[in-house]
Every structure is written in structure tokens, then in C-alpha cells.
Tab-separated table of C-alpha atoms and ligand atoms in Angstrom:
chain	number	residue	atom	x	y	z
A	1	MET	CA	-20.988	-21.706	-14.652
A	2	ALA	CA	-17.552	-20.027	-15.120
A	3	ARG	CA	-16.041	-19.362	-11.857
A	4	LEU	CA	-13.269	-16.962	-10.985
A	5	ASN	CA	-9.815	-17.500	-9.680
A	6	HIS	CA	-10.423	-16.136	-6.336
A	7	LEU	CA	-6.692	-15.515	-5.903
A	8	PHE	CA	-6.965	-12.323	-7.808
A	9	SER	CA	-8.986	-10.658	-5.325
A	10	LYS	CA	-6.044	-11.274	-2.962
A	11	LEU	CA	-3.703	-8.792	-4.820
A	12	SER	CA	-3.333	-5.448	-3.325
A	13	GLN	CA	-5.946	-3.009	-4.780
A	14	SER	CA	-3.897	0.053	-4.588
A	15	TYR	CA	-1.514	-0.853	-7.245
A	16	LEU	CA	1.063	1.762	-7.476
A	17	PHE	CA	1.232	3.114	-11.045
A	18	PRO	CA	-2.672	3.595	-11.220
A	19	GLU	CA	-2.543	5.624	-7.892
A	20	ILE	CA	0.343	7.751	-9.290
A	21	GLU	CA	-1.721	8.420	-12.526
A	22	LYS	CA	-4.713	9.198	-10.441
A	23	ARG	CA	-2.885	11.800	-8.462
A	24	ILE	CA	-1.192	13.558	-11.526
A	25	ALA	CA	-4.651	13.610	-13.379
A	26	ALA	CA	-6.194	15.310	-10.301
A	27	PHE	CA	-3.450	17.805	-10.030
A	28	GLN	CA	-3.693	18.542	-13.707
A	29	ASN	CA	-7.481	19.047	-13.450
A	30	ALA	CA	-7.099	21.337	-10.742
A	31	HIS	CA	-4.149	23.429	-12.339
A	32	PRO	CA	-4.821	23.486	-15.985
A	33	ASP	CA	-2.264	26.323	-16.570
A	34	SER	CA	0.467	24.670	-14.521
A	35	ARG	CA	3.811	24.563	-16.163
A	36	PRO	CA	4.730	21.252	-17.822
A	37	LEU	CA	5.209	18.350	-15.577
A	38	LEU	CA	8.733	16.600	-15.519
A	39	ASP	CA	8.404	12.975	-15.301
A	40	LEU	CA	11.484	11.555	-13.225
A	41	GLY	CA	9.492	8.470	-12.256
A	42	LEU	CA	9.689	6.477	-15.618
A	43	GLY	CA	10.365	2.909	-15.510
A	44	ASP	CA	10.728	2.930	-19.344
A	45	VAL	CA	13.683	4.005	-21.521
A	46	THR	CA	13.514	7.338	-23.146
A	47	GLU	CA	16.242	6.839	-25.827
A	48	PRO	CA	15.226	5.175	-29.168
A	49	ILE	CA	16.672	1.883	-30.487
A	50	ALA	CA	20.066	2.234	-31.800
A	51	PRO	CA	20.752	2.551	-35.697
A	52	SER	CA	22.610	-0.659	-36.175
A	53	ILE	CA	19.802	-2.572	-34.462
A	54	ILE	CA	17.060	-0.993	-36.347
A	55	ALA	CA	18.964	-1.857	-39.606
A	56	ALA	CA	19.106	-5.543	-38.621
A	57	LEU	CA	15.403	-5.427	-37.632
A	58	CYS	CA	14.650	-4.008	-41.142
A	59	LYS	CA	16.661	-6.334	-43.063
A	60	ALA	CA	15.194	-9.338	-41.212
A	61	SER	CA	11.639	-7.942	-41.820
A	62	LEU	CA	12.212	-7.855	-45.467
A	63	GLU	CA	13.557	-11.598	-45.557
A	64	MET	CA	10.209	-12.459	-43.989
A	65	GLY	CA	8.623	-11.237	-47.405
A	66	GLN	CA	10.761	-13.472	-49.831
A	67	LEU	CA	9.846	-17.007	-50.661
A	68	ASN	CA	13.516	-18.201	-50.214
A	69	SER	CA	14.089	-16.634	-46.750
A	70	PHE	CA	10.758	-16.477	-45.236
A	71	ARG	CA	10.535	-18.261	-41.750
A	72	GLY	CA	7.417	-19.314	-39.960
A	73	TYR	CA	7.533	-20.968	-36.429
A	74	GLY	CA	11.039	-21.095	-34.897
A	75	PRO	CA	12.295	-22.999	-32.152
A	76	SER	CA	10.288	-22.149	-28.783
A	77	GLU	CA	13.736	-21.723	-27.068
A	78	GLY	CA	15.020	-19.241	-29.650
A	79	TYR	CA	17.270	-19.398	-32.850
A	80	PRO	CA	20.756	-20.935	-32.363
A	81	PHE	CA	22.528	-17.606	-33.697
A	82	LEU	CA	21.164	-15.541	-30.671
A	83	ARG	CA	21.583	-18.268	-28.061
A	84	GLU	CA	25.329	-18.576	-29.183
A	85	ALA	CA	25.705	-14.812	-29.353
A	86	ILE	CA	24.428	-14.459	-25.835
A	87	ALA	CA	26.600	-17.391	-24.316
A	88	LYS	CA	29.717	-15.905	-26.151
A	89	HIS	CA	29.305	-12.377	-25.067
A	90	ASP	CA	27.363	-12.024	-21.919
A	91	TYR	CA	29.086	-15.079	-20.194
A	92	VAL	CA	32.520	-15.022	-21.355
A	93	ASP	CA	34.461	-17.774	-19.559
A	94	LEU	CA	31.539	-18.638	-17.207
A	95	GLY	CA	30.684	-22.197	-18.891
A	96	ILE	CA	27.212	-21.297	-20.002
A	97	HIS	CA	26.390	-23.346	-23.005
A	98	PRO	CA	24.103	-21.927	-25.781
A	99	ASN	CA	21.698	-24.774	-25.184
A	100	GLU	CA	21.143	-23.271	-21.558
A	101	VAL	CA	19.934	-20.032	-23.012
A	102	PHE	CA	16.274	-19.745	-23.482
A	103	ILE	CA	14.914	-16.777	-25.718
A	104	SER	CA	11.763	-15.044	-24.592
A	105	ASP	CA	9.626	-12.036	-24.854
A	106	GLY	CA	10.288	-10.402	-21.583
A	107	VAL	CA	11.699	-10.969	-18.079
A	108	GLN	CA	8.171	-9.911	-17.056
A	109	GLY	CA	6.594	-12.982	-18.398
A	110	ASP	CA	9.425	-15.222	-17.773
A	111	MET	CA	9.700	-14.706	-14.083
A	112	GLY	CA	5.843	-14.538	-13.610
A	113	HIS	CA	5.813	-18.128	-15.286
A	114	PHE	CA	8.871	-19.821	-14.009
A	115	GLN	CA	7.022	-20.605	-10.621
A	116	GLU	CA	4.891	-22.870	-12.363
A	117	LEU	CA	7.715	-25.420	-12.241
A	118	PHE	CA	7.367	-25.671	-8.452
A	119	ALA	CA	4.825	-27.116	-5.854
A	120	SER	CA	1.895	-24.723	-5.018
A	121	ASP	CA	2.928	-24.855	-1.432
A	122	SER	CA	6.505	-23.586	-2.128
A	123	LYS	CA	7.844	-20.987	0.442
A	124	ILE	CA	8.972	-17.742	-1.201
A	125	ALA	CA	11.347	-14.998	-0.249
A	126	ILE	CA	11.483	-11.610	-1.792
A	127	GLN	CA	13.290	-8.293	-1.094
A	128	ASP	CA	11.435	-5.467	0.493
A	129	PRO	CA	11.372	-3.138	-1.374
A	130	THR	CA	11.542	-4.779	-4.780
A	131	TYR	CA	9.878	-4.933	-8.224
A	132	PRO	CA	6.198	-5.978	-7.506
A	133	LEU	CA	6.098	-8.661	-9.993
A	134	TYR	CA	7.550	-11.622	-7.967
A	135	LEU	CA	4.880	-11.257	-5.016
A	136	ASP	CA	1.949	-10.532	-7.406
A	137	SER	CA	2.608	-13.567	-9.594
A	138	ASN	CA	2.984	-15.827	-6.728
A	139	ILE	CA	-0.380	-14.376	-4.976
A	140	MET	CA	-2.099	-15.250	-8.340
A	141	ALA	CA	-0.683	-18.801	-7.913
A	142	GLY	CA	-1.860	-19.387	-4.343
A	143	ARG	CA	1.587	-19.241	-2.539
A	144	THR	CA	0.602	-16.400	-0.069
A	145	ARG	CA	-1.754	-16.305	2.858
A	146	THR	CA	-3.860	-13.293	3.932
A	147	LEU	CA	-3.094	-9.721	3.424
A	148	LEU	CA	-2.164	-8.379	6.770
A	149	LYS	CA	-2.910	-4.821	8.145
A	150	THR	CA	0.629	-3.869	7.587
A	151	GLY	CA	0.269	-4.426	3.862
A	152	ARG	CA	2.307	-7.581	3.923
A	153	TYR	CA	1.078	-11.027	3.144
A	154	GLY	CA	1.201	-14.218	5.564
A	155	GLY	CA	3.198	-16.924	4.387
A	156	VAL	CA	5.880	-14.735	2.452
A	157	THR	CA	9.507	-14.195	3.849
A	158	TYR	CA	10.519	-10.638	3.448
A	159	LEU	CA	13.939	-9.694	3.213
A	160	PRO	CA	14.427	-6.215	4.456
A	161	CYS	CA	16.491	-3.900	2.202
A	162	THR	CA	17.438	-1.038	4.478
A	163	GLU	CA	20.056	1.620	5.030
A	164	ASP	CA	21.425	-0.636	7.905
A	165	ASN	CA	22.253	-3.584	5.485
A	166	GLY	CA	23.177	-1.328	2.536
A	167	PHE	CA	19.987	-2.562	0.953
A	168	ILE	CA	21.245	-5.813	0.433
A	169	PRO	CA	19.692	-8.489	2.486
A	170	SER	CA	21.386	-11.727	4.128
A	171	PRO	CA	19.690	-15.008	3.787
A	172	PRO	CA	17.010	-15.640	6.585
A	173	GLN	CA	17.493	-18.190	9.517
A	174	SER	CA	14.402	-20.031	8.236
A	175	ALA	CA	14.285	-22.258	5.119
A	176	VAL	CA	12.592	-21.044	2.074
A	177	ASP	CA	12.133	-22.800	-1.381
A	178	LEU	CA	12.227	-20.051	-4.025
A	179	VAL	CA	14.248	-16.843	-3.613
A	180	TYR	CA	13.539	-13.740	-5.863
A	181	LEU	CA	16.613	-11.395	-5.947
A	182	CYS	CA	16.762	-8.370	-8.159
A	183	HIS	CA	20.403	-7.492	-9.127
A	184	PRO	CA	20.750	-4.576	-9.208
A	185	ASN	CA	17.494	-3.979	-7.299
A	186	ASN	CA	14.741	-1.876	-8.628
A	187	PRO	CA	13.978	0.453	-6.931
A	188	THR	CA	17.010	0.850	-4.783
A	189	GLY	CA	19.550	0.739	-7.529
A	190	THR	CA	21.835	-1.522	-5.375
A	191	PRO	CA	23.556	-4.816	-6.837
A	192	PHE	CA	24.681	-7.929	-4.914
A	193	SER	CA	28.347	-8.080	-4.103
A	194	ARG	CA	30.255	-11.393	-4.669
A	195	GLU	CA	30.302	-11.874	-0.818
A	196	MET	CA	26.410	-11.642	-0.775
A	197	PHE	CA	25.815	-13.878	-3.765
A	198	LYS	CA	28.165	-16.353	-2.236
A	199	LYS	CA	26.069	-16.462	1.090
A	200	TRP	CA	22.842	-16.931	-0.901
A	201	ILE	CA	24.335	-19.710	-3.139
A	202	ASP	CA	25.390	-21.522	0.261
A	203	TYR	CA	21.880	-20.968	1.640
A	204	ALA	CA	20.312	-22.376	-1.434
A	205	LYS	CA	22.541	-25.453	-1.265
A	206	THR	CA	21.828	-25.939	2.384
A	207	HIS	CA	18.253	-25.597	2.158
A	208	ARG	CA	17.849	-26.942	-1.537
A	209	ALA	CA	16.264	-23.637	-2.502
A	210	VAL	CA	16.273	-22.108	-5.897
A	211	LEU	CA	17.518	-18.601	-6.554
A	212	LEU	CA	15.644	-16.693	-9.228
A	213	ILE	CA	17.822	-13.722	-10.313
A	214	ASP	CA	16.299	-10.723	-12.160
A	215	GLY	CA	19.031	-9.276	-14.172
A	216	ALA	CA	16.868	-6.763	-15.935
A	217	TYR	CA	19.623	-4.046	-15.331
A	218	SER	CA	22.830	-6.080	-15.373
A	219	ALA	CA	23.980	-3.971	-18.233
A	220	PHE	CA	24.172	-0.906	-16.110
A	221	ILE	CA	26.596	-2.381	-13.632
A	222	THR	CA	29.894	-0.631	-14.111
A	223	ASP	CA	31.766	-1.355	-11.122
A	224	PRO	CA	34.220	-4.099	-11.603
A	225	LYS	CA	34.157	-5.307	-8.354
A	226	ILE	CA	30.511	-6.178	-8.663
A	227	PRO	CA	29.563	-9.415	-10.689
A	228	ARG	CA	27.351	-8.787	-13.533
A	229	SER	CA	26.100	-12.324	-13.236
A	230	ILE	CA	25.501	-14.719	-10.431
A	231	TYR	CA	27.428	-17.313	-12.338
A	232	GLU	CA	30.718	-15.503	-11.705
A	233	ILE	CA	30.463	-17.064	-8.226
A	234	GLU	CA	31.407	-20.744	-8.004
A	235	GLY	CA	28.465	-23.123	-7.389
A	236	ALA	CA	25.821	-20.721	-8.785
A	237	GLN	CA	24.865	-22.946	-11.731
A	238	GLU	CA	23.561	-25.579	-9.304
A	239	VAL	CA	21.140	-23.232	-7.551
A	240	ALA	CA	20.420	-20.238	-9.634
A	241	VAL	CA	18.248	-19.159	-12.871
A	242	GLU	CA	19.157	-15.874	-14.184
A	243	PHE	CA	16.866	-13.666	-16.345
A	244	ARG	CA	18.019	-10.881	-18.412
A	245	SER	CA	16.347	-8.417	-20.957
A	246	PHE	CA	17.115	-6.341	-23.802
A	247	SER	CA	14.511	-3.955	-22.618
A	248	LYS	CA	16.348	-1.522	-20.504
A	249	SER	CA	20.016	-2.246	-21.776
A	250	ALA	CA	19.188	-1.739	-25.478
A	251	ALA	CA	15.724	-0.107	-25.649
A	252	PHE	CA	13.728	-3.225	-26.523
A	253	THR	CA	10.824	-2.316	-24.111
A	254	GLY	CA	8.478	-2.251	-27.139
A	255	LEU	CA	10.229	-4.794	-29.228
A	256	ARG	CA	10.319	-7.496	-26.556
A	257	CYS	CA	13.109	-9.725	-26.185
A	258	SER	CA	14.768	-11.282	-23.179
A	259	TYR	CA	16.434	-14.648	-22.215
A	260	ALA	CA	16.671	-17.034	-19.119
A	261	ILE	CA	19.675	-18.994	-18.430
A	262	VAL	CA	18.625	-22.454	-16.869
A	263	PRO	CA	21.871	-24.417	-16.406
A	264	HIS	CA	21.977	-28.234	-16.785
A	265	ALA	CA	23.414	-28.492	-13.482
A	266	LEU	CA	20.270	-27.007	-11.640
A	267	ARG	CA	18.622	-30.279	-10.399
A	268	LEU	CA	15.979	-30.793	-7.919
A	269	PHE	CA	15.393	-34.009	-5.822
A	270	ASP	CA	11.753	-34.667	-5.539
A	271	PHE	CA	9.554	-37.947	-5.699
A	272	GLY	CA	12.514	-39.907	-4.888
A	273	ALA	CA	14.560	-38.935	-7.855
A	274	THR	CA	16.574	-36.014	-9.310
A	275	HIS	CA	14.914	-33.806	-12.000
A	276	SER	CA	16.438	-31.221	-14.209
A	277	LEU	CA	14.756	-27.696	-14.499
A	278	HIS	CA	16.297	-27.264	-17.768
A	279	ALA	CA	13.885	-30.156	-19.135
A	280	LEU	CA	10.976	-28.986	-17.240
A	281	TRP	CA	11.320	-25.384	-18.542
A	282	LYS	CA	11.756	-26.613	-22.050
A	283	ARG	CA	8.740	-28.793	-21.772
A	284	ARG	CA	6.623	-25.746	-20.168
A	285	GLN	CA	7.852	-23.604	-23.119
A	286	ASP	CA	7.221	-26.012	-25.849
A	287	THR	CA	3.764	-26.199	-24.600
A	288	LYS	CA	2.795	-22.748	-23.937
A	289	PHE	CA	5.159	-20.446	-25.907
A	290	ASN	CA	5.927	-20.414	-29.741
A	291	GLY	CA	8.983	-18.204	-29.496
A	292	VAL	CA	9.981	-14.550	-30.305
A	293	ALA	CA	9.588	-13.207	-33.739
A	294	TYR	CA	12.594	-13.689	-36.160
A	295	PRO	CA	13.169	-9.982	-36.787
A	296	ILE	CA	13.271	-9.276	-33.216
A	297	GLN	CA	15.866	-12.036	-32.517
A	298	LYS	CA	17.936	-10.676	-35.472
A	299	ALA	CA	17.854	-7.257	-33.796
A	300	ALA	CA	18.867	-8.602	-30.408
A	301	GLU	CA	21.803	-10.402	-32.262
A	302	ALA	CA	22.770	-7.041	-33.734
A	303	VAL	CA	23.249	-5.850	-30.025
A	304	TYR	CA	26.392	-7.999	-30.022
A	305	SER	CA	28.011	-6.744	-33.206
A	306	GLU	CA	30.828	-4.368	-33.041
A	307	GLN	CA	28.587	-1.243	-33.847
A	308	GLY	CA	25.681	-2.455	-31.771
A	309	LYS	CA	27.928	-2.787	-28.763
A	310	LYS	CA	29.304	0.612	-29.135
A	311	GLU	CA	25.970	2.237	-29.493
A	312	VAL	CA	24.219	0.414	-26.580
A	313	ARG	CA	27.267	1.154	-24.316
A	314	ALA	CA	27.001	4.891	-25.166
A	315	GLN	CA	23.171	4.796	-24.257
A	316	ILE	CA	23.947	3.214	-21.035
A	317	ARG	CA	26.729	5.746	-20.276
A	318	ARG	CA	24.394	8.672	-21.163
A	319	TYR	CA	21.735	7.215	-18.550
A	320	LEU	CA	24.449	6.758	-15.931
A	321	GLU	CA	25.855	10.277	-16.472
A	322	GLN	CA	22.304	11.630	-15.785
A	323	ALA	CA	22.081	9.528	-12.615
A	324	GLU	CA	25.389	11.205	-11.581
A	325	LEU	CA	24.203	14.593	-12.414
A	326	LEU	CA	20.906	14.043	-10.411
A	327	HIS	CA	22.857	12.277	-7.468
A	328	HIS	CA	25.195	15.310	-7.170
A	329	GLY	CA	22.437	17.718	-7.499
A	330	LEU	CA	20.196	16.361	-4.901
A	331	THR	CA	23.128	15.676	-2.602
A	332	THR	CA	24.252	19.348	-2.962
A	333	LEU	CA	20.529	20.355	-1.638
A	334	GLY	CA	21.203	18.248	1.569
A	335	MET	CA	19.316	15.046	0.525
A	336	THR	CA	20.578	11.633	1.313
A	337	VAL	CA	20.818	9.748	-2.083
A	338	TYR	CA	21.726	6.033	-2.889
A	339	GLY	CA	22.056	4.119	-5.985
A	340	GLY	CA	22.741	5.527	-9.458
A	341	THR	CA	26.184	4.103	-10.112
A	342	ASN	CA	25.211	0.631	-11.100
A	343	ALA	CA	21.473	1.154	-12.054
A	344	PRO	CA	19.415	3.918	-13.560
A	345	PHE	CA	17.561	4.536	-10.357
A	346	LEU	CA	18.271	6.861	-7.360
A	347	TRP	CA	16.901	5.951	-4.008
A	348	VAL	CA	16.465	9.190	-2.029
A	349	LYS	CA	15.498	9.540	1.643
A	350	THR	CA	12.499	11.710	2.440
A	351	PRO	CA	12.805	14.630	4.914
A	352	PRO	CA	12.233	13.822	8.629
A	353	LYS	CA	8.665	12.955	9.326
A	354	THR	CA	7.581	13.045	5.754
A	355	SER	CA	6.023	9.877	4.231
A	356	SER	CA	6.962	8.634	0.675
A	357	TRP	CA	3.408	9.689	-0.662
A	358	GLU	CA	3.779	13.072	1.112
A	359	LEU	CA	6.996	13.800	-0.585
A	360	PHE	CA	5.515	12.523	-3.938
A	361	ASP	CA	2.694	15.179	-3.377
A	362	HIS	CA	4.980	17.872	-2.599
A	363	LEU	CA	7.060	17.535	-5.687
A	364	LEU	CA	4.039	17.052	-7.729
A	365	HIS	CA	2.240	20.261	-6.421
A	366	GLU	CA	5.124	22.561	-5.505
A	367	GLN	CA	7.758	21.576	-8.284
A	368	GLN	CA	5.683	19.797	-10.890
A	369	ILE	CA	8.085	16.740	-10.897
A	370	ILE	CA	6.874	13.148	-10.943
A	371	THR	CA	8.514	10.558	-8.989
A	372	VAL	CA	7.569	7.221	-7.400
A	373	PRO	CA	6.878	6.774	-3.703
A	374	GLY	CA	8.953	4.010	-2.366
A	375	GLN	CA	6.177	2.614	-0.218
A	376	GLY	CA	4.650	1.429	-3.463
A	377	PHE	CA	7.624	-1.104	-3.649
A	378	GLY	CA	7.056	-2.719	-0.382
A	379	GLN	CA	6.673	-1.646	3.435
A	380	LYS	CA	10.470	-0.915	3.698
A	381	GLY	CA	10.331	1.461	0.953
A	382	GLU	CA	8.552	3.888	3.130
A	383	GLY	CA	10.721	6.733	3.847
A	384	PHE	CA	12.320	6.821	0.396
A	385	ILE	CA	11.225	7.836	-3.357
A	386	ARG	CA	12.815	6.634	-6.567
A	387	PHE	CA	13.947	8.773	-9.137
A	388	SER	CA	14.603	7.352	-12.709
A	389	THR	CA	17.180	8.658	-14.942
A	390	PHE	CA	15.211	7.362	-17.897
A	391	ALA	CA	14.494	10.988	-18.654
A	392	LYS	CA	15.244	13.605	-21.356
A	393	PRO	CA	18.463	15.237	-20.611
A	394	GLY	CA	16.721	18.574	-20.773
A	395	SER	CA	14.234	17.742	-18.225
A	396	LEU	CA	16.784	16.525	-15.725
A	397	ILE	CA	18.522	20.031	-15.784
A	398	GLU	CA	15.178	21.705	-15.502
A	399	ALA	CA	14.278	19.561	-12.624
A	400	LEU	CA	17.565	20.375	-10.599
A	401	ALA	CA	16.714	24.107	-11.268
A	402	ARG	CA	13.337	23.817	-9.927
A	403	PHE	CA	14.645	21.925	-6.716
A	404	GLN	CA	17.214	24.597	-6.134
A	405	SER	CA	14.653	27.388	-6.481
A	406	ASN	CA	12.465	25.635	-3.792
A	407	SER	CA	14.794	23.470	-1.732
A	408	SER	CA	14.036	24.250	1.901
A	409	PHE	CA	11.363	21.314	2.201
A	410	LEU	CA	13.769	18.636	0.589
A	411	ALA	CA	16.527	19.669	2.942
A	412	GLY	CA	14.311	18.730	5.815
A	413	ALA	CA	13.015	22.264	7.073
A	414	SER	CA	9.481	21.951	7.876
A	415	GLY	CA	6.777	22.874	5.305
B	501	LIG	C1	11.457	-3.552	-16.426
B	501	LIG	C2	11.664	-4.451	-15.580
B	501	LIG	C3	11.422	-5.875	-15.923
B	501	LIG	C4	10.707	-6.039	-17.230
B	501	LIG	O1	11.399	-6.569	-18.341
B	501	LIG	P1	11.101	-7.125	-19.610
B	501	LIG	O2	11.894	-7.941	-20.241
B	501	LIG	O3	10.637	-5.741	-20.411
B	501	LIG	O4	9.724	-7.778	-19.372
B	501	LIG	C5	11.659	-7.008	-15.127
B	501	LIG	N1	12.272	-6.645	-13.981
B	501	LIG	C6	12.523	-5.557	-13.421
B	501	LIG	C7	13.182	-5.157	-12.225
B	501	LIG	C8	12.298	-4.255	-14.277
B	501	LIG	O5	12.582	-3.072	-13.928
């Protein structure tokens, strides 16, 4: 008799996005004649893939149909041409060797799988609020205890990201084994400073912990004082794995290509010997992964061509300009707004005595605008909602006009 993995039943039932969909559907059923909804909640890009990248994708696809250029299985860790381009362009002067770059089909999968390398009773720490992947994949692996009434899980070290600490947590007093840090954090839009990364590197060295850095939005970091990579800080190669994706930076959400940096210097002492995480991850990928499609890796390589770089930078600039526009508009209405300068998200405080779901409902019903309630990203996300600037430019302008025409609620007046 097949039996189920009972750990799946521990996952939170009220998963955020299905609940949002449900409320939108209910609104639309009740108001079939409503003006169009404006979606400012998107976690997916809205601009298409840039022309030079599509050209590379098509060219490589045609190669696959010719006898002398056809390619079958490639290396599980990716083709050297892409690994070299990444090391050369994204890690200039940081001493990352192409051999330390593992190509994959998404940060989602990689960060969900990487924990397989560690003991099942490893203690994890996650930011609160943050992207739900880190917690849920560890629930599935049995690293959490029971779901508490607060919505938190026993056995997990939560790292509060609040207004008081600028949404960037310091290391805890207690020892943990695996630390998930999202840089810049989705949903708050805040990146780690060099000083804060340094504190975490010191912590990891002291407790022999491993830092798992989600850099899905690193390309949006524009402030020169903010490190794009944790490897800009000394000692990081001994304690940190960094995951990055072409998804949000180059519109690859539907193509699927990402990479993980697993430095050779990252070694763990266990069973009386030191072990290389690089070797373990290589073994894991060789067993369970057969690599990313050749045309997609060629498309990713084109992101680093002169033309590709130009096009991709312009896309990111447009998203950040939209963020600035929205930031300005909401601030003018009297709202308290964070993020948006180094990330495509704004983290907006709800009016007094208004929960994040209440503000979500208000915006849906009164203004026909879709957002994401902060509570869905963790207990400390309560009191905030997330706006995304992955939106059509016209819909942002229209949203601002709607806010202005009905702004008393947002500015904190009752009702
Ligand atoms: C979108 C997103 C991902 C998913 O990245 P893929 O490479 O498309 O799997 C991972 N982490 C964060 C924080 C994200 O927002």
C-alpha cells in the first residue's frame, strides 16, 4: 500500500496566492460590470524577452535540427560557455571560478533542493516576512515542528524584518545551521548592506552555519554602496552559496534558467572529516538533473553580449522608474512606503488599525486594484501590503489616478 508523505499535511493550508485568486473571483462574480482590475500584485515580469536574446534562442534552436550542430545531453552543471560568461561578467574580480557556477532551471528548484545536502534535523533560520519557498521546502523535508496558533512553526528561527531594524535582521543569539537570506528581500524590497552581510558571515563562521543567499533580484540593485553579491565581502566563499536567476532580470520566467555559486572553499566538517559542498551538489545534480536545454543556455549567454546587456539594463531601468513613480504617488497620498529603489517591490504600510487583508479587500472593492497582503509572507508582514512594479506602464498611471480620486482611506482616515 502506497502511503503519503505526512509532512505535506503540515504545510499552511491558506496558501497566499490561491486565497488572492479566490477573493478576486468572488469580487468579479458579484460585480460583473466593474471597470477592469489593475494588477499591481504580480510576481512575474511584464516586459517580453529582449530582441537580441530571442535571436540567440532561435539561432540555437535551428542548430538543434542540423546533423553537424545537434546536441543531446549536455553537462548537468551547464555548458562551459555560459559558466564562463557568468563568472566573467557577474563576478568581476571576486575570484569566482567558472567551475563553481552550476547552471539550473530556476532558483525555485535549486533552493528547494539544496537542503537535501544537510542533515534532516538541521536548524533553519528564515526572514519574516520573506518568500515562502524556504520555509515550505523545509516543512516538506521534516525540519519544522508543529504549526502554532500564531501561524509560525515550532523549531524554526524567525528573523523579524521590521521598520525598527530597517527590514534587515541581525544574526540571532542562538546557533542555527542553515540561514536563508533573500537579497534584496521579496516582499520588502530591502537589500543587505555590506556591514550586515559581514555580521552574518562572522555568525556563520562562529556557528559553522551555511548561508543560502537568494539573489533573484540582484540585478535590480542600483545603489553602489549595496553589494550585489555576498562574495564582495571577505570570507563569504567559506560560508555562503548564492543563487541567481535570469527570470526577473531578463524575463526568463517562462524560459527557465538560473545558476548557483557553490565555492570550493565552502567545506563542512562532519563524520570526522571535511567535505566539499561543491562535490556533494555536483553529485546531487548528476543524479537528479540532466541540465538546461542548450538553446536556453545560449539565450542566457546572450544576456552578456553588448547588445543584450544594453537591452536588459533598459528593462530593469523601466521597472525601477515605475517603482519611483508609484513610490512618489503613494507617498504624496500620505502613505508610508519602503523599498522600490533596489528592487521591483514597494512595501507599503497599512493605515492605522487596518490589517493587510483589510487593505487588500478595500483596494480590490473600492479601487479595483490588486495587491498582495503582507501577512501572506509571514507574521511580521502584517500591517503591510506589497506593490509590484511588474505592471504595464499605463496601468500604473491609471492606478495612481484611482488612488488620488479616493485617497482618504489610504491616508489613514476611517472608512
Ligand atoms: C521569483 C522568485 C524566485 C523564482 O526564481 P526562478 O529562477 O524563476 O525559479 C526565487 N526567489 C525569489 C525571491 C523570487 O521572487
